[in-house]
PDB file of C-alpha atoms in Angstrom:
ATOM      1  CA  MET A   1     -12.116   4.985 -17.703  1.00  0.00           C
ATOM      2  CA  ILE A   2      -8.563   5.084 -16.370  1.00  0.00           C
ATOM      3  CA  LYS A   3      -6.179   3.541 -18.923  1.00  0.00           C
ATOM      4  CA  THR A   4      -3.127   3.456 -16.622  1.00  0.00           C
ATOM      5  CA  PRO A   5      -2.838  -0.038 -15.133  1.00  0.00           C
ATOM      6  CA  LEU A   6      -3.062   0.219 -11.363  1.00  0.00           C
ATOM      7  CA  ARG A   7      -1.928  -2.300  -8.756  1.00  0.00           C
ATOM      8  CA  ILE A   8      -4.320  -2.156  -5.812  1.00  0.00           C
ATOM      9  CA  LEU A   9      -3.996  -3.823  -2.433  1.00  0.00           C
ATOM     10  CA  LEU A  10      -7.426  -4.296  -0.853  1.00  0.00           C
ATOM     11  CA  VAL A  11      -7.368  -5.023   2.899  1.00  0.00           C
ATOM     12  CA  GLU A  12     -10.839  -6.373   3.580  1.00  0.00           C
ATOM     13  CA  ASP A  13     -12.336  -9.339   5.446  1.00  0.00           C
ATOM     14  CA  ASN A  14     -15.917  -9.195   4.127  1.00  0.00           C
ATOM     15  CA  GLU A  15     -16.246 -11.185   0.876  1.00  0.00           C
ATOM     16  CA  ALA A  16     -19.337  -9.259  -0.271  1.00  0.00           C
ATOM     17  CA  ASP A  17     -17.492  -5.941   0.138  1.00  0.00           C
ATOM     18  CA  VAL A  18     -14.500  -7.396  -1.724  1.00  0.00           C
ATOM     19  CA  LEU A  19     -16.747  -8.297  -4.655  1.00  0.00           C
ATOM     20  CA  ILE A  20     -18.484  -4.896  -4.740  1.00  0.00           C
ATOM     21  CA  THR A  21     -15.196  -3.013  -4.449  1.00  0.00           C
ATOM     22  CA  ARG A  22     -13.514  -5.161  -7.104  1.00  0.00           C
ATOM     23  CA  ARG A  23     -16.453  -4.681  -9.506  1.00  0.00           C
ATOM     24  CA  ASN A  24     -16.416  -0.897  -9.031  1.00  0.00           C
ATOM     25  CA  LEU A  25     -12.647  -0.701  -9.495  1.00  0.00           C
ATOM     26  CA  GLN A  26     -12.962  -2.695 -12.720  1.00  0.00           C
ATOM     27  CA  LYS A  27     -15.560  -0.188 -13.965  1.00  0.00           C
ATOM     28  CA  LEU A  28     -13.132   2.671 -13.317  1.00  0.00           C
ATOM     29  CA  ILE A  29      -9.782   1.128 -14.335  1.00  0.00           C
ATOM     30  CA  GLU A  30      -9.140  -0.681 -17.587  1.00  0.00           C
ATOM     31  CA  ASN A  31      -6.893  -3.474 -16.284  1.00  0.00           C
ATOM     32  CA  PRO A  32      -6.480  -3.257 -12.515  1.00  0.00           C
ATOM     33  CA  THR A  33      -4.439  -5.829 -10.651  1.00  0.00           C
ATOM     34  CA  ILE A  34      -6.173  -6.310  -7.318  1.00  0.00           C
ATOM     35  CA  GLU A  35      -4.730  -8.361  -4.450  1.00  0.00           C
ATOM     36  CA  VAL A  36      -6.852  -8.979  -1.345  1.00  0.00           C
ATOM     37  CA  VAL A  37      -5.598  -9.599   2.194  1.00  0.00           C
ATOM     38  CA  GLU A  38      -7.209  -9.363   5.616  1.00  0.00           C
ATOM     39  CA  ASP A  39      -4.373  -9.145   8.153  1.00  0.00           C
ATOM     40  CA  LEU A  40      -1.131  -7.273   8.840  1.00  0.00           C
ATOM     41  CA  SER A  41       1.172 -10.174   8.068  1.00  0.00           C
ATOM     42  CA  SER A  42      -0.326 -10.745   4.613  1.00  0.00           C
ATOM     43  CA  CYS A  43      -0.387  -6.994   4.017  1.00  0.00           C
ATOM     44  CA  LYS A  44       3.323  -6.747   4.830  1.00  0.00           C
ATOM     45  CA  GLN A  45       4.129  -9.563   2.380  1.00  0.00           C
ATOM     46  CA  LYS A  46       2.148  -7.833  -0.403  1.00  0.00           C
ATOM     47  CA  LEU A  47       3.968  -4.559   0.317  1.00  0.00           C
ATOM     48  CA  ILE A  48       7.242  -6.458  -0.114  1.00  0.00           C
ATOM     49  CA  ASN A  49       6.386  -8.562  -3.160  1.00  0.00           C
ATOM     50  CA  PHE A  50       3.427  -6.893  -4.891  1.00  0.00           C
ATOM     51  CA  ILE A  51       4.276  -3.176  -4.486  1.00  0.00           C
ATOM     52  CA  PRO A  52       0.816  -1.638  -4.955  1.00  0.00           C
ATOM     53  CA  ASP A  53       0.103   1.813  -6.380  1.00  0.00           C
ATOM     54  CA  LEU A  54      -2.761   2.225  -3.904  1.00  0.00           C
ATOM     55  CA  VAL A  55      -4.048   0.592  -0.710  1.00  0.00           C
ATOM     56  CA  ILE A  56      -7.753   0.482   0.118  1.00  0.00           C
ATOM     57  CA  SER A  57      -8.504  -0.769   3.621  1.00  0.00           C
ATOM     58  CA  ASP A  58     -11.458  -1.478   5.831  1.00  0.00           C
ATOM     59  CA  TYR A  59     -11.192   0.186   9.234  1.00  0.00           C
ATOM     60  CA  ASN A  60     -12.219  -2.754  11.452  1.00  0.00           C
ATOM     61  CA  LEU A  61     -10.580  -6.071  10.637  1.00  0.00           C
ATOM     62  CA  PRO A  62     -10.612  -9.326  12.626  1.00  0.00           C
ATOM     63  CA  THR A  63      -7.000  -9.093  13.848  1.00  0.00           C
ATOM     64  CA  CYS A  64      -6.138  -5.397  13.550  1.00  0.00           C
ATOM     65  CA  THR A  65      -7.437  -1.923  12.792  1.00  0.00           C
ATOM     66  CA  GLY A  66      -7.217   0.082   9.599  1.00  0.00           C
ATOM     67  CA  LEU A  67      -4.985   2.557  11.430  1.00  0.00           C
ATOM     68  CA  GLU A  68      -2.490  -0.252  12.083  1.00  0.00           C
ATOM     69  CA  VAL A  69      -2.623  -1.167   8.395  1.00  0.00           C
ATOM     70  CA  MET A  70      -2.046   2.476   7.435  1.00  0.00           C
ATOM     71  CA  GLN A  71       0.910   2.736   9.848  1.00  0.00           C
ATOM     72  CA  LEU A  72       2.458  -0.379   8.304  1.00  0.00           C
ATOM     73  CA  VAL A  73       1.949   1.015   4.801  1.00  0.00           C
ATOM     74  CA  GLN A  74       3.429   4.385   5.767  1.00  0.00           C
ATOM     75  CA  ALA A  75       6.448   2.695   7.370  1.00  0.00           C
ATOM     76  CA  ARG A  76       7.099   0.431   4.351  1.00  0.00           C
ATOM     77  CA  SER A  77       6.085   2.808   1.541  1.00  0.00           C
ATOM     78  CA  PRO A  78       5.915   6.462   2.614  1.00  0.00           C
ATOM     79  CA  GLY A  79       3.634   8.466   0.369  1.00  0.00           C
ATOM     80  CA  LEU A  80       1.700   5.463  -0.948  1.00  0.00           C
ATOM     81  CA  PRO A  81      -1.944   6.549  -1.398  1.00  0.00           C
ATOM     82  CA  PHE A  82      -4.212   4.989   1.232  1.00  0.00           C
ATOM     83  CA  ILE A  83      -8.025   5.038   1.217  1.00  0.00           C
ATOM     84  CA  PHE A  84     -10.282   3.894   4.039  1.00  0.00           C
ATOM     85  CA  LEU A  85     -13.485   2.149   2.940  1.00  0.00           C
ATOM     86  CA  THR A  86     -15.454   1.298   6.051  1.00  0.00           C
ATOM     87  CA  GLY A  87     -18.910   0.875   7.473  1.00  0.00           C
ATOM     88  CA  THR A  88     -18.168   0.957  11.161  1.00  0.00           C
ATOM     89  CA  VAL A  89     -16.924   4.508  11.501  1.00  0.00           C
ATOM     90  CA  HIS A  90     -19.842   6.889  11.939  1.00  0.00           C
ATOM     91  CA  ASP A  91     -17.852   9.492  13.804  1.00  0.00           C
ATOM     92  CA  GLU A  92     -16.941  12.431  11.549  1.00  0.00           C
ATOM     93  CA  GLU A  93     -14.131  13.394  13.917  1.00  0.00           C
ATOM     94  CA  LEU A  94     -12.532   9.961  13.533  1.00  0.00           C
ATOM     95  CA  ALA A  95     -12.851  10.222   9.742  1.00  0.00           C
ATOM     96  CA  ALA A  96     -11.089  13.589   9.876  1.00  0.00           C
ATOM     97  CA  ASN A  97      -8.397  12.158  12.145  1.00  0.00           C
ATOM     98  CA  THR A  98      -7.642   9.348   9.690  1.00  0.00           C
ATOM     99  CA  ILE A  99      -7.132  11.936   6.957  1.00  0.00           C
ATOM    100  CA  LEU A 100      -4.875  13.929   9.276  1.00  0.00           C
ATOM    101  CA  ALA A 101      -2.958  10.720  10.062  1.00  0.00           C
ATOM    102  CA  GLY A 102      -2.140  10.350   6.380  1.00  0.00           C
ATOM    103  CA  ALA A 103      -5.064   8.705   4.595  1.00  0.00           C
ATOM    104  CA  SER A 104      -5.690   9.969   1.054  1.00  0.00           C
ATOM    105  CA  GLY A 105      -9.425   9.436   1.339  1.00  0.00           C
ATOM    106  CA  PHE A 106     -12.268   8.057   3.404  1.00  0.00           C
ATOM    107  CA  ILE A 107     -15.464   6.447   2.058  1.00  0.00           C
ATOM    108  CA  LEU A 108     -18.252   5.038   4.206  1.00  0.00           C
ATOM    109  CA  LYS A 109     -19.649   1.649   3.159  1.00  0.00           C
ATOM    110  CA  LYS A 110     -23.154   3.048   3.460  1.00  0.00           C
ATOM    111  CA  HIS A 111     -22.245   4.768   0.162  1.00  0.00           C
ATOM    112  CA  MET A 112     -21.340   1.483  -1.595  1.00  0.00           C
ATOM    113  CA  SER A 113     -24.056   2.154  -4.181  1.00  0.00           C
ATOM    114  CA  GLN A 114     -22.105   5.317  -5.081  1.00  0.00           C
ATOM    115  CA  LEU A 115     -18.647   3.745  -4.709  1.00  0.00           C
ATOM    116  CA  GLU A 116     -17.702   4.258  -8.342  1.00  0.00           C
ATOM    117  CA  GLU A 117     -18.577   7.967  -8.101  1.00  0.00           C
ATOM    118  CA  LYS A 118     -16.723   8.371  -4.791  1.00  0.00           C
ATOM    119  CA  LEU A 119     -13.593   6.452  -5.898  1.00  0.00           C
ATOM    120  CA  LYS A 120     -13.187   8.157  -9.280  1.00  0.00           C
ATOM    121  CA  PRO A 121     -11.658  11.461  -8.049  1.00  0.00           C
ATOM    122  CA  LEU A 122      -9.353   9.605  -5.635  1.00  0.00           C
ATOM    123  CA  LEU A 123      -8.164   7.247  -8.387  1.00  0.00           C
ATOM    124  CA  ASN A 124      -7.652  10.141 -10.801  1.00  0.00           C
ATOM    125  CA  LYS A 125      -5.454  11.782  -8.178  1.00  0.00           C
ATOM    126  CA  VAL A 126      -3.415   8.573  -7.829  1.00  0.00           C
ATOM    127  CA  VAL A 127      -2.926   8.382 -11.601  1.00  0.00           C
ATOM    128  CA  PHE A 128      -1.951  12.056 -11.755  1.00  0.00           C
ATOM    129  CA  MET A 129       0.694  11.460  -9.081  1.00  0.00           C
ATOM    130  CA  MET A 130       2.060   8.534 -11.112  1.00  0.00           C
ATOM    131  CA  SER A 131       3.391  10.767 -13.869  1.00  0.00           C
ATOM    132  CA  GLU A 132       6.448   8.601 -14.571  1.00  0.00           C
ATOM    133  CA  LYS A 133       6.325   6.479 -17.681  1.00  0.00           C
ATOM    134  CA  GLN A 134       5.211   2.888 -17.292  1.00  0.00           C
ATOM    135  CA  ASP A 135       8.626   1.332 -17.987  1.00  0.00           C
ATOM    136  CA  VAL A 136      10.326   3.583 -15.416  1.00  0.00           C
ATOM    137  CA  ARG A 137       7.622   2.749 -12.866  1.00  0.00           C
ATOM    138  CA  GLU A 138       8.073  -0.969 -13.520  1.00  0.00           C
ATOM    139  CA  ARG A 139      11.880  -0.771 -13.132  1.00  0.00           C
ATOM    140  CA  LEU A 140      11.433   1.137  -9.872  1.00  0.00           C
ATOM    141  CA  ARG A 141       8.869  -1.421  -8.726  1.00  0.00           C
ATOM    142  CA  GLN A 142      11.259  -4.324  -9.463  1.00  0.00           C
ATOM    143  CA  ASN A 143      14.110  -2.540  -7.654  1.00  0.00           C
ATOM    144  CA  LYS A 144      11.846  -1.843  -4.704  1.00  0.00           C
ATOM    145  CA  ILE A 145      10.756  -5.495  -4.557  1.00  0.00           C
ATOM    146  CA  ALA A 146      14.423  -6.577  -4.487  1.00  0.00           C
ATOM    147  CA  ILE A 147      15.283  -4.033  -1.777  1.00  0.00           C
ATOM    148  CA  ASN A 148      12.231  -5.000   0.303  1.00  0.00           C
ATOM    149  CA  GLN A 149      13.117  -8.673   0.042  1.00  0.00           C
ATOM    150  CA  ILE A 150      16.698  -7.941   1.142  1.00  0.00           C
ATOM    151  CA  TYR A 151      15.427  -5.897   4.113  1.00  0.00           C
ATOM    152  CA  ASP A 152      12.962  -8.647   5.002  1.00  0.00           C
ATOM    153  CA  TYR A 153      15.718 -11.272   4.794  1.00  0.00           C
ATOM    154  CA  LEU A 154      18.017  -9.159   6.966  1.00  0.00           C
ATOM    155  CA  ASP A 155      15.219  -8.528   9.481  1.00  0.00           C
ATOM    156  CA  ASN A 156      14.597 -12.266   9.779  1.00  0.00           C
ATOM    157  CA  LEU A 157      18.271 -13.224   9.940  1.00  0.00           C
ATOM    158  CA  LYS A 158      19.197 -14.552  13.342  1.00  0.00           C
ATOM    159  CA  ALA A 159      22.327 -12.773  14.500  1.00  0.00           C
ATOM    160  CA  ASP A 160      24.176 -14.752  17.111  1.00  0.00           C
ATOM    161  CA  ASN A 161      26.516 -12.075  18.352  1.00  0.00           C
ATOM    162  CA  LYS A 162      27.007  -8.347  18.526  1.00  0.00           C
ATOM    163  CA  GLU A 163      29.419  -8.259  15.565  1.00  0.00           C
ATOM    164  CA  GLN A 164      26.911 -10.016  13.291  1.00  0.00           C
ATOM    165  CA  LYS A 165      24.149  -7.614  14.369  1.00  0.00           C
ATOM    166  CA  GLU A 166      26.413  -4.638  13.642  1.00  0.00           C
ATOM    167  CA  ASN A 167      27.286  -6.059  10.208  1.00  0.00           C
ATOM    168  CA  ILE A 168      23.601  -6.541   9.384  1.00  0.00           C
ATOM    169  CA  ASN A 169      22.903  -2.928  10.375  1.00  0.00           C
ATOM    170  CA  LYS A 170      25.836  -1.745   8.232  1.00  0.00           C
ATOM    171  CA  ILE A 171      24.451  -3.658   5.233  1.00  0.00           C
ATOM    172  CA  LYS A 172      21.021  -2.107   5.775  1.00  0.00           C
ATOM    173  CA  GLY A 173      22.607   1.342   6.046  1.00  0.00           C
ATOM    174  CA  THR A 174      24.576   0.840   2.844  1.00  0.00           C
ATOM    175  CA  ILE A 175      21.467  -0.296   0.961  1.00  0.00           C
ATOM    176  CA  ARG A 176      19.527   2.687   2.321  1.00  0.00           C
ATOM    177  CA  ASP A 177      22.341   5.092   1.325  1.00  0.00           C
ATOM    178  CA  ILE A 178      22.520   3.650  -2.198  1.00  0.00           C
ATOM    179  CA  ASN A 179      18.760   3.866  -2.510  1.00  0.00           C
ATOM    180  CA  LEU A 180      18.750   7.481  -1.295  1.00  0.00           C
ATOM    181  CA  TRP A 181      21.488   8.372  -3.765  1.00  0.00           C
ATOM    182  CA  LYS A 182      19.696   6.683  -6.686  1.00  0.00           C
ATOM    183  CA  ASN A 183      16.283   8.146  -5.923  1.00  0.00           C
ATOM    184  CA  GLY A 184      17.156  11.457  -4.344  1.00  0.00           C
ATOM    185  CA  ASP A 185      14.984  10.654  -1.308  1.00  0.00           C
ATOM    186  CA  ASP A 186      13.896   7.794   0.903  1.00  0.00           C
ATOM    187  CA  SER A 187      10.432   7.249  -0.542  1.00  0.00           C
ATOM    188  CA  GLU A 188      11.558   4.062  -2.277  1.00  0.00           C
ATOM    189  CA  ALA A 189      13.277   2.511   0.789  1.00  0.00           C
TER     190      ALA A 189
END
């Protein structure tokens, strides 16, 4: 059993699959925190305020595709592990393409009875990549939440004129530069 507490964002619209996935994750992880959403807007809000360690997403959702979810995740949190868990993709080429597009893993729902076995190596990889101590990870998470909320606020701010728009972009640039300097890269922006 994985002792490291993991924060998991599950993007899934089928309640039965949510229950099965949640149960299997709880078998593998001692105290997981699992948030469930089923659309891009809710996913974006969780990326801003929840800051998951891992995203698991269905491929076909009512209002979007799993690829759109993955693109959103990659744009908001580059390098965040992303696993597809889907029943509608039977094409091996498409599965390979999702991995090439940046997914960390791909599990077909027809293997739900073996989900625990299939998820275990992927989760172990996530934990291995999270080598920072818990308190450092939590401080980074809180800083990232604050930065994401500032970006979200600035994105939603209605700029009435060109000067205001330029000032907003300068503020964003300054925040990005400070974040790059503090972290040595842009993976936390």
